[in-house]
mmCIF file of C-alpha atoms and ligand atoms in Angstrom:
data_model
loop_
_atom_site.group_PDB
_atom_site.id
_atom_site.type_symbol
_atom_site.label_atom_id
_atom_site.label_comp_id
_atom_site.label_asym_id
_atom_site.label_seq_id
_atom_site.Cartn_x
_atom_site.Cartn_y
_atom_site.Cartn_z
ATOM 1 C CA UNK Q 1 -36.032 -93.064 12.996
ATOM 2 C CA UNK Q 2 -39.025 -92.812 10.677
ATOM 3 C CA UNK Q 3 -38.732 -90.906 7.413
ATOM 4 C CA UNK Q 4 -41.376 -88.336 6.627
ATOM 5 C CA UNK Q 5 -43.411 -90.509 4.253
ATOM 6 C CA UNK Q 6 -43.707 -93.216 6.859
ATOM 7 C CA UNK Q 7 -44.531 -90.644 9.496
ATOM 8 C CA UNK Q 8 -47.283 -89.163 7.327
ATOM 9 C CA UNK Q 9 -48.675 -92.634 6.684
ATOM 10 C CA UNK Q 10 -48.724 -93.349 10.407
ATOM 11 C CA UNK Q 11 -50.432 -90.097 11.342
ATOM 12 C CA UNK Q 12 -52.908 -90.712 8.588
ATOM 13 C CA UNK Q 13 -53.687 -94.135 9.989
ATOM 14 C CA UNK Q 14 -53.882 -92.871 13.507
ATOM 15 C CA UNK Q 15 -55.840 -89.618 13.211
ATOM 16 C CA UNK Q 16 -59.571 -89.877 13.892
ATOM 17 C CA UNK Q 17 -60.040 -86.495 12.202
ATOM 18 C CA UNK Q 18 -58.488 -87.739 8.958
ATOM 19 C CA UNK Q 19 -60.438 -90.990 9.167
ATOM 20 C CA UNK Q 20 -63.624 -88.959 9.463
ATOM 21 C CA UNK Q 21 -62.546 -86.777 6.561
ATOM 22 C CA UNK Q 22 -61.938 -89.750 4.342
ATOM 23 C CA UNK Q 23 -65.373 -91.081 5.269
ATOM 24 C CA UNK Q 24 -66.905 -87.719 4.276
ATOM 25 C CA UNK Q 25 -64.867 -87.729 1.056
ATOM 26 C CA UNK Q 26 -66.265 -91.114 0.132
ATOM 27 C CA UNK Q 27 -69.783 -89.691 0.170
ATOM 28 C CA UNK Q 28 -69.201 -86.757 -2.168
ATOM 29 C CA UNK Q 29 -68.805 -86.984 -5.904
ATOM 30 C CA UNK Q 30 -67.812 -83.793 -7.639
ATOM 31 C CA UNK Q 31 -67.493 -83.243 -11.353
ATOM 32 C CA UNK Q 32 -63.809 -82.939 -12.076
ATOM 33 C CA UNK Q 33 -64.242 -82.859 -15.846
ATOM 34 C CA UNK Q 34 -65.038 -79.142 -15.934
ATOM 35 C CA UNK Q 35 -62.543 -76.336 -16.305
ATOM 36 C CA UNK Q 36 -62.261 -72.884 -14.768
ATOM 37 C CA UNK Q 37 -61.531 -71.322 -18.116
ATOM 38 C CA UNK Q 38 -62.777 -71.945 -21.634
ATOM 39 C CA UNK Q 39 -61.549 -70.066 -24.657
ATOM 40 C CA UNK Q 40 -62.928 -69.658 -28.148
ATOM 41 C CA UNK Q 41 -61.272 -67.811 -30.968
ATOM 42 C CA UNK Q 42 -62.183 -66.579 -34.405
ATOM 43 C CA UNK Q 43 -59.561 -65.310 -36.809
ATOM 44 C CA UNK Q 44 -60.183 -62.982 -39.743
ATOM 45 C CA UNK Q 45 -57.847 -62.046 -42.548
ATOM 46 C CA UNK Q 46 -60.287 -59.406 -43.780
ATOM 47 C CA UNK Q 47 -60.064 -56.193 -41.750
ATOM 48 C CA UNK Q 48 -63.639 -55.074 -42.523
ATOM 49 C CA UNK Q 49 -65.083 -58.381 -41.430
ATOM 50 C CA UNK Q 50 -62.993 -58.183 -38.278
ATOM 51 C CA UNK Q 51 -64.298 -54.676 -37.551
ATOM 52 C CA UNK Q 52 -67.895 -55.752 -37.977
ATOM 53 C CA UNK Q 53 -67.581 -58.820 -35.775
ATOM 54 C CA UNK Q 54 -67.286 -58.438 -32.036
ATOM 55 C CA UNK Q 55 -66.857 -60.708 -29.039
ATOM 56 C CA UNK Q 56 -70.629 -60.873 -28.481
ATOM 57 C CA UNK Q 57 -71.067 -62.214 -32.021
ATOM 58 C CA UNK Q 58 -68.559 -64.926 -31.291
ATOM 59 C CA UNK Q 59 -70.371 -65.786 -28.063
ATOM 60 C CA UNK Q 60 -73.644 -66.138 -30.002
ATOM 61 C CA UNK Q 61 -71.890 -68.334 -32.505
ATOM 62 C CA UNK Q 62 -70.523 -70.538 -29.733
ATOM 63 C CA UNK Q 63 -74.016 -70.777 -28.258
ATOM 64 C CA UNK Q 64 -75.473 -71.807 -31.615
ATOM 65 C CA UNK Q 65 -72.904 -74.559 -32.075
ATOM 66 C CA UNK Q 66 -72.087 -75.739 -28.565
ATOM 67 C CA UNK Q 67 -75.021 -74.893 -26.356
ATOM 68 C CA UNK Q 68 -75.713 -78.474 -25.252
ATOM 69 C CA UNK Q 69 -72.112 -79.044 -24.184
ATOM 70 C CA UNK Q 70 -71.968 -75.812 -22.246
ATOM 71 C CA UNK Q 71 -75.351 -76.434 -20.654
ATOM 72 C CA UNK Q 72 -73.889 -79.647 -19.222
ATOM 73 C CA UNK Q 73 -70.828 -77.802 -17.965
ATOM 74 C CA UNK Q 74 -73.012 -75.151 -16.321
ATOM 75 C CA UNK Q 75 -75.118 -77.840 -14.696
ATOM 76 C CA UNK Q 76 -72.029 -79.619 -13.358
ATOM 77 C CA UNK Q 77 -70.597 -76.422 -11.927
ATOM 78 C CA UNK Q 78 -73.876 -75.637 -10.222
ATOM 79 C CA UNK Q 79 -74.032 -79.156 -8.841
ATOM 80 C CA UNK Q 80 -70.430 -78.826 -7.630
ATOM 81 C CA UNK Q 81 -71.307 -75.593 -5.815
ATOM 82 C CA UNK Q 82 -74.379 -77.025 -4.165
ATOM 83 C CA UNK Q 83 -72.541 -80.121 -3.011
ATOM 84 C CA UNK Q 84 -69.496 -78.143 -1.977
ATOM 85 C CA UNK Q 85 -71.474 -76.023 0.484
ATOM 86 C CA UNK Q 86 -72.713 -79.179 2.217
ATOM 87 C CA UNK Q 87 -69.291 -80.775 1.991
ATOM 88 C CA UNK Q 88 -67.535 -77.838 3.590
ATOM 89 C CA UNK Q 89 -70.085 -77.525 6.342
ATOM 90 C CA UNK Q 90 -69.240 -81.110 7.250
ATOM 91 C CA UNK Q 91 -65.501 -80.846 6.855
ATOM 92 C CA UNK Q 92 -65.240 -77.488 8.630
ATOM 93 C CA UNK Q 93 -66.655 -79.080 11.746
ATOM 94 C CA UNK Q 94 -63.820 -81.600 11.956
ATOM 95 C CA UNK Q 95 -61.377 -80.894 14.724
ATOM 96 C CA UNK Q 96 -58.152 -82.421 15.841
ATOM 97 C CA UNK Q 97 -59.048 -83.533 19.345
ATOM 98 C CA UNK Q 98 -56.862 -86.560 19.700
ATOM 99 C CA UNK Q 99 -53.455 -85.126 18.831
ATOM 100 C CA UNK Q 100 -51.978 -85.368 22.333
ATOM 101 C CA UNK Q 101 -52.676 -89.073 22.681
ATOM 102 C CA UNK Q 102 -51.917 -89.720 19.011
ATOM 103 C CA UNK Q 103 -48.496 -88.149 19.359
ATOM 104 C CA UNK Q 104 -47.847 -90.327 22.402
ATOM 105 C CA UNK Q 105 -48.971 -93.437 20.557
ATOM 106 C CA UNK Q 106 -46.593 -92.696 17.692
ATOM 107 C CA UNK Q 107 -43.844 -91.355 19.912
ATOM 108 C CA UNK Q 108 -43.529 -87.984 18.132
ATOM 109 C CA UNK Q 109 -43.960 -84.400 19.382
ATOM 110 C CA UNK Q 110 -47.511 -83.075 19.459
ATOM 111 C CA UNK Q 111 -46.675 -80.130 17.174
ATOM 112 C CA UNK Q 112 -45.358 -82.544 14.582
ATOM 113 C CA UNK Q 113 -48.476 -84.645 14.792
ATOM 114 C CA UNK Q 114 -50.847 -81.678 14.419
ATOM 115 C CA UNK Q 115 -48.674 -80.233 11.678
ATOM 116 C CA UNK Q 116 -48.855 -83.415 9.603
ATOM 117 C CA UNK Q 117 -52.516 -83.844 10.434
ATOM 118 C CA UNK Q 118 -53.475 -80.387 9.242
ATOM 119 C CA UNK Q 119 -51.331 -80.603 6.122
ATOM 120 C CA UNK Q 120 -52.949 -83.924 5.259
ATOM 121 C CA UNK Q 121 -56.348 -82.423 5.963
ATOM 122 C CA UNK Q 122 -55.789 -79.770 3.297
ATOM 123 C CA UNK Q 123 -54.337 -82.326 0.897
ATOM 124 C CA UNK Q 124 -57.411 -84.464 1.241
ATOM 125 C CA UNK Q 125 -59.980 -81.672 0.989
ATOM 126 C CA UNK Q 126 -61.596 -81.856 -2.425
ATOM 127 C CA UNK Q 127 -61.408 -78.732 -4.547
ATOM 128 C CA UNK Q 128 -63.919 -78.911 -7.361
ATOM 129 C CA UNK Q 129 -64.419 -76.148 -9.917
ATOM 130 C CA UNK Q 130 -67.089 -73.825 -8.552
ATOM 131 C CA UNK Q 131 -67.126 -71.134 -11.195
ATOM 132 C CA UNK Q 132 -66.015 -70.862 -14.745
ATOM 133 C CA UNK Q 133 -65.630 -68.355 -17.512
ATOM 134 C CA UNK Q 134 -65.450 -68.266 -21.268
ATOM 135 C CA UNK Q 135 -63.145 -65.950 -23.129
ATOM 136 C CA UNK Q 136 -64.076 -64.932 -26.662
ATOM 137 C CA UNK Q 137 -61.185 -63.735 -28.755
ATOM 138 C CA UNK Q 138 -61.662 -62.157 -32.165
ATOM 139 C CA UNK Q 139 -58.446 -61.748 -34.052
ATOM 140 C CA UNK Q 140 -57.321 -60.133 -37.250
ATOM 141 C CA UNK Q 141 -54.213 -61.312 -39.013
ATOM 142 C CA UNK Q 142 -53.419 -59.601 -42.307
ATOM 143 C CA UNK Q 143 -53.087 -61.933 -45.302
ATOM 144 C CA UNK Q 144 -49.286 -61.708 -45.188
ATOM 145 C CA UNK Q 145 -49.311 -62.097 -41.431
ATOM 146 C CA UNK Q 146 -47.611 -58.769 -40.809
ATOM 147 C CA UNK Q 147 -50.429 -57.009 -38.992
ATOM 148 C CA UNK Q 148 -52.258 -58.305 -36.040
ATOM 149 C CA UNK Q 149 -55.050 -56.994 -33.889
ATOM 150 C CA UNK Q 150 -57.418 -58.613 -31.474
ATOM 151 C CA UNK Q 151 -60.262 -57.988 -29.104
ATOM 152 C CA UNK Q 152 -61.339 -60.245 -26.306
ATOM 153 C CA UNK Q 153 -63.949 -60.433 -23.628
ATOM 154 C CA UNK Q 154 -64.417 -62.717 -20.674
ATOM 155 C CA UNK Q 155 -67.927 -63.833 -19.749
ATOM 156 C CA UNK Q 156 -69.056 -65.749 -16.699
ATOM 157 C CA UNK Q 157 -70.084 -69.194 -17.944
ATOM 158 C CA UNK Q 158 -73.701 -68.675 -16.842
ATOM 159 C CA UNK Q 159 -73.914 -65.933 -19.454
ATOM 160 C CA UNK Q 160 -74.186 -68.701 -22.083
ATOM 161 C CA UNK Q 161 -77.426 -69.837 -20.522
ATOM 162 C CA UNK Q 162 -78.822 -66.303 -20.157
ATOM 163 C CA UNK Q 163 -77.996 -65.463 -23.771
ATOM 164 C CA UNK Q 164 -79.412 -68.758 -24.972
ATOM 165 C CA UNK Q 165 -82.732 -68.020 -23.253
ATOM 166 C CA UNK Q 166 -82.796 -64.526 -24.753
ATOM 167 C CA UNK Q 167 -82.146 -65.880 -28.243
ATOM 168 C CA UNK Q 168 -84.775 -68.587 -27.783
ATOM 169 C CA UNK Q 169 -87.414 -66.066 -26.666
ATOM 170 C CA UNK Q 170 -86.560 -63.789 -29.557
ATOM 171 C CA UNK Q 171 -86.900 -66.681 -32.034
ATOM 172 C CA UNK Q 172 -90.190 -67.756 -30.509
ATOM 173 C CA UNK Q 173 -91.566 -64.253 -30.828
ATOM 174 C CA UNK Q 174 -90.404 -64.068 -34.446
ATOM 175 C CA UNK Q 175 -91.898 -67.408 -35.363
ATOM 176 C CA UNK Q 176 -95.209 -66.604 -33.717
ATOM 177 C CA UNK Q 177 -95.263 -63.375 -35.739
ATOM 178 C CA UNK Q 178 -94.546 -65.364 -38.907
ATOM 179 C CA UNK Q 179 -97.258 -67.877 -38.095
ATOM 180 C CA UNK Q 180 -99.780 -65.119 -37.546
ATOM 181 C CA UNK Q 181 -98.876 -63.570 -40.906
ATOM 182 C CA UNK Q 182 -99.195 -66.939 -42.598
ATOM 183 C CA UNK Q 183 -102.635 -67.485 -41.074
ATOM 184 C CA UNK Q 184 -103.662 -63.996 -42.131
ATOM 185 C CA UNK Q 185 -102.594 -64.586 -45.734
ATOM 186 C CA UNK Q 186 -104.455 -67.907 -45.749
ATOM 187 C CA UNK Q 187 -107.714 -66.059 -45.138
ATOM 188 C CA UNK Q 188 -107.611 -64.806 -48.714
ATOM 189 C CA UNK Q 189 -110.131 -67.166 -50.318
ATOM 190 C CA UNK Q 190 -111.225 -67.300 -53.966
ATOM 191 C CA UNK Q 191 -114.596 -66.064 -52.829
ATOM 192 C CA UNK Q 192 -113.172 -63.044 -50.991
ATOM 193 C CA UNK Q 193 -110.909 -62.230 -53.935
ATOM 194 C CA UNK Q 194 -113.864 -62.230 -56.302
ATOM 195 C CA UNK Q 195 -115.879 -60.124 -53.861
ATOM 196 C CA UNK Q 196 -113.170 -57.430 -53.823
ATOM 197 C CA UNK Q 197 -112.759 -57.431 -57.626
ATOM 198 C CA UNK Q 198 -116.497 -57.028 -57.952
ATOM 199 C CA UNK Q 199 -116.634 -54.256 -55.334
ATOM 200 C CA UNK Q 200 -113.877 -52.380 -57.194
ATOM 201 C CA UNK Q 201 -115.636 -52.809 -60.557
ATOM 202 C CA UNK Q 202 -112.844 -55.051 -61.909
ATOM 203 C CA UNK Q 203 -110.594 -52.008 -62.171
ATOM 204 C CA UNK Q 204 -107.201 -51.122 -60.759
ATOM 205 C CA UNK Q 205 -107.777 -48.683 -57.909
ATOM 206 C CA UNK Q 206 -104.734 -46.627 -58.918
ATOM 207 C CA UNK Q 207 -104.729 -46.395 -62.727
ATOM 208 C CA UNK Q 208 -108.303 -47.465 -63.417
ATOM 209 C CA UNK Q 209 -107.379 -50.063 -66.005
ATOM 210 C CA UNK Q 210 -108.991 -53.465 -66.250
ATOM 211 C CA UNK Q 211 -108.697 -56.781 -68.100
ATOM 212 C CA UNK Q 212 -109.856 -55.268 -71.375
ATOM 213 C CA UNK Q 213 -106.851 -52.878 -71.204
ATOM 214 C CA UNK Q 214 -104.580 -55.879 -71.147
ATOM 215 C CA UNK Q 215 -103.550 -55.761 -67.499
ATOM 216 C CA UNK Q 216 -103.770 -58.500 -64.938
ATOM 217 C CA UNK Q 217 -105.631 -57.667 -61.720
ATOM 218 C CA UNK Q 218 -104.555 -58.586 -58.210
ATOM 219 C CA UNK Q 219 -106.144 -58.203 -54.837
ATOM 220 C CA UNK Q 220 -103.692 -56.338 -52.646
ATOM 221 C CA UNK Q 221 -103.401 -55.728 -48.911
ATOM 222 C CA UNK Q 222 -103.339 -51.955 -48.289
ATOM 223 C CA UNK Q 223 -101.460 -52.425 -45.015
ATOM 224 C CA UNK Q 224 -99.176 -55.388 -45.729
ATOM 225 C CA UNK Q 225 -99.718 -58.530 -43.686
ATOM 226 C CA UNK Q 226 -96.067 -58.363 -42.640
ATOM 227 C CA UNK Q 227 -96.869 -55.013 -40.986
ATOM 228 C CA UNK Q 228 -99.947 -56.326 -39.201
ATOM 229 C CA UNK Q 229 -102.529 -55.742 -41.968
ATOM 230 C CA UNK Q 230 -105.621 -57.954 -41.896
ATOM 231 C CA UNK Q 231 -107.310 -59.893 -44.678
ATOM 232 C CA UNK Q 232 -110.597 -57.985 -44.471
ATOM 233 C CA UNK Q 233 -112.436 -56.041 -47.208
ATOM 234 C CA UNK Q 234 -111.463 -52.671 -45.670
ATOM 235 C CA UNK Q 235 -107.799 -53.560 -46.047
ATOM 236 C CA UNK Q 236 -108.073 -54.997 -49.558
ATOM 237 C CA UNK Q 237 -108.082 -53.341 -52.933
ATOM 238 C CA UNK Q 238 -107.775 -54.242 -56.597
ATOM 239 C CA UNK Q 239 -104.513 -53.358 -58.332
ATOM 240 C CA UNK Q 240 -103.127 -54.149 -61.752
ATOM 241 C CA UNK Q 241 -99.802 -55.967 -61.924
ATOM 242 C CA UNK Q 242 -98.007 -52.814 -63.046
ATOM 243 C CA UNK Q 243 -99.269 -50.691 -60.152
ATOM 244 C CA UNK Q 244 -98.765 -53.533 -57.750
ATOM 245 C CA UNK Q 245 -95.234 -53.977 -58.990
ATOM 246 C CA UNK Q 246 -92.873 -51.389 -57.570
ATOM 247 C CA UNK Q 247 -95.038 -51.060 -54.511
ATOM 248 C CA UNK Q 248 -93.085 -53.891 -52.915
ATOM 249 C CA UNK Q 249 -94.083 -57.505 -52.650
ATOM 250 C CA UNK Q 250 -97.058 -58.188 -50.457
ATOM 251 C CA UNK Q 251 -98.926 -61.268 -51.601
HETATM 252 ZN ZN1 ZN U 301 -102.923 -49.951 -62.159
#
């Protein structure tokens, strides 16, 4: 009498369905170094800081520090899913069509043969990770460790990519705004500055004082460059340092 391990080995050797499955298996390479669940945690001992910091903030922080690693994970999961669809369409087509003769060959009942065959089939089917999530936990532990509070949120892993793109676009927009402002400020030439001073009669356009009154004159943007103001005569005026001061830094 054969024991069950030997029986399984024999069915495995005999079954054309399992032979086909192992051939299919040899053609698919899934990424098994990804997990279904990732967790990140931030702990505060200051209650106010804890209140001001939420799970989204932690997610942004994770993105800033670990984006490249998570981008790889996301890519692997996507690749797993794509491959898995093809894999299953091949493996789903496999049928046990030789069980009757196989059982005769091995001298065991047909039900036993098909039972082992189907169990082996499911053992051999590859089960890669097809979706993943990241849990962000923000925790407060009082300095003496007596009080505890936490908030957590679970995000689908793809959210990391979406958020990253949003942040990137936002940064690009900001930097293009900064570059524009820089270019606008650079238009202020010595010649233009002199032209404005001359136009304004070398006098502050608010208090009317000039160099002979002991004040220093500046050429000021009426609408600040940071608010979209241009470096053109219509948007420029002469101010003394005292009037310019307190108006908020512009140049
Ligand atoms: Zn003045």
